Amino acid sequence: MDRQERKRRAHDLDVTVWVGKSGIESVVDELDDQLSDRDLVKVKFLRAARAGDPTEEKAADLAERVNADLVDTRGHTAVLYR
């Protein structure tokens, strides 16, 4: 599956992981489990989690922690693939 196909499939996905004021650390295990069950997961970064940092930066950090690829970010939502 190429990058364009991943983006196309991600469009209809629902957000299943929300990163809140507890930060990235609190969702790493859950995201890892979800990526084991399915190849694409959509993650929403709430205002409290961003703390002034760009969503792309937070999403790249999260992707690195779960050994996944960052497919796309739009607004405050990211799609990860493994």
C-alpha positions as a printed NumPy array, in Angstrom:
array([[  0.   ,   0.   ,   0.   ],
       [  1.55 ,   3.307,  -1.049],
       [  1.299,   6.657,   0.733],
       [ -1.626,   7.916,  -1.381],
       [ -3.62 ,   4.756,  -0.716],
       [ -2.978,   5.11 ,   3.029],
       [ -4.215,   8.714,   2.945],
       [ -7.304,   7.634,   1.009],
       [ -8.107,   4.882,   3.524],
       [ -7.436,   7.179,   6.482],
       [-10.002,   9.701,   5.306],
       [-12.93 ,   7.567,   6.5  ],
       [-11.291,   6.392,   9.741],
       [-12.634,   7.516,  13.089],
       [-10.269,   8.893,  15.708],
       [ -9.525,   6.096,  18.185],
       [ -6.706,   7.665,  20.235],
       [ -6.909,  11.066,  21.928],
       [ -3.798,  12.689,  23.379],
       [ -4.792,  14.997,  26.229],
       [ -3.19 ,  16.822,  29.121],
       [ -1.422,  13.639,  30.282],
       [  0.647,  13.809,  27.099],
       [  2.073,  11.286,  24.709],
       [  3.393,   8.934,  27.405],
       [ -0.128,   8.031,  28.486],
       [ -1.197,   6.743,  25.044],
       [  1.917,   4.922,  23.811],
       [  0.796,   1.465,  24.996],
       [ -2.771,   1.9  ,  23.722],
       [ -1.578,   3.118,  20.335],
       [  0.898,   0.255,  20.094],
       [ -1.92 ,  -2.233,  20.791],
       [ -4.173,  -0.634,  18.189],
       [ -1.417,  -0.659,  15.559],
       [ -0.951,  -4.37 ,  16.253],
       [ -4.64 ,  -4.972,  15.483],
       [ -4.916,  -2.734,  12.413],
       [ -2.445,  -0.985,  10.162],
       [ -3.848,   2.584,  10.268],
       [ -4.786,   4.548,  13.398],
       [ -6.038,   8.105,  13.623],
       [ -4.852,  10.186,  16.601],
       [ -6.273,  13.519,  17.799],
       [ -4.079,  15.945,  19.762],
       [ -6.197,  18.013,  22.127],
       [ -5.184,  21.577,  23.008],
       [ -3.788,  20.586,  26.417],
       [ -1.45 ,  18.051,  24.774],
       [ -0.037,  20.441,  22.204],
       [  1.145,  23.078,  24.713],
       [  2.195,  25.399,  21.918],
       [  4.141,  22.786,  19.944],
       [  3.176,  22.006,  16.341],
       [  1.002,  18.925,  15.849],
       [  3.467,  17.572,  13.274],
       [  6.24 ,  17.588,  15.88 ],
       [  4.112,  15.808,  18.493],
       [  2.881,  13.268,  15.931],
       [  6.417,  12.506,  14.722],
       [  7.532,  11.949,  18.317],
       [  4.602,   9.61 ,  18.967],
       [  5.235,   7.688,  15.733],
       [  8.873,   7.191,  16.695],
       [  7.905,   5.848,  20.137],
       [  5.618,   3.169,  18.666],
       [  7.858,   2.377,  15.691],
       [  5.288,   3.548,  13.14 ],
       [  5.247,   5.802,  10.081],
       [  3.514,   9.151,  10.153],
       [  1.236,   9.089,   7.11 ],
       [ -0.345,  12.53 ,   7.37 ],
       [ -1.326,  15.355,   9.704],
       [ -4.301,  17.608,   9.171],
       [ -5.12 ,  20.251,  11.714],
       [ -4.608,  18.548,  15.051],
       [ -5.138,  15.002,  13.789],
       [ -2.479,  12.538,  12.658],
       [ -2.587,   9.161,  10.949],
       [ -0.011,   6.521,  11.829],
       [  0.783,   3.324,   9.932],
       [  2.594,   0.139,  10.8  ]])
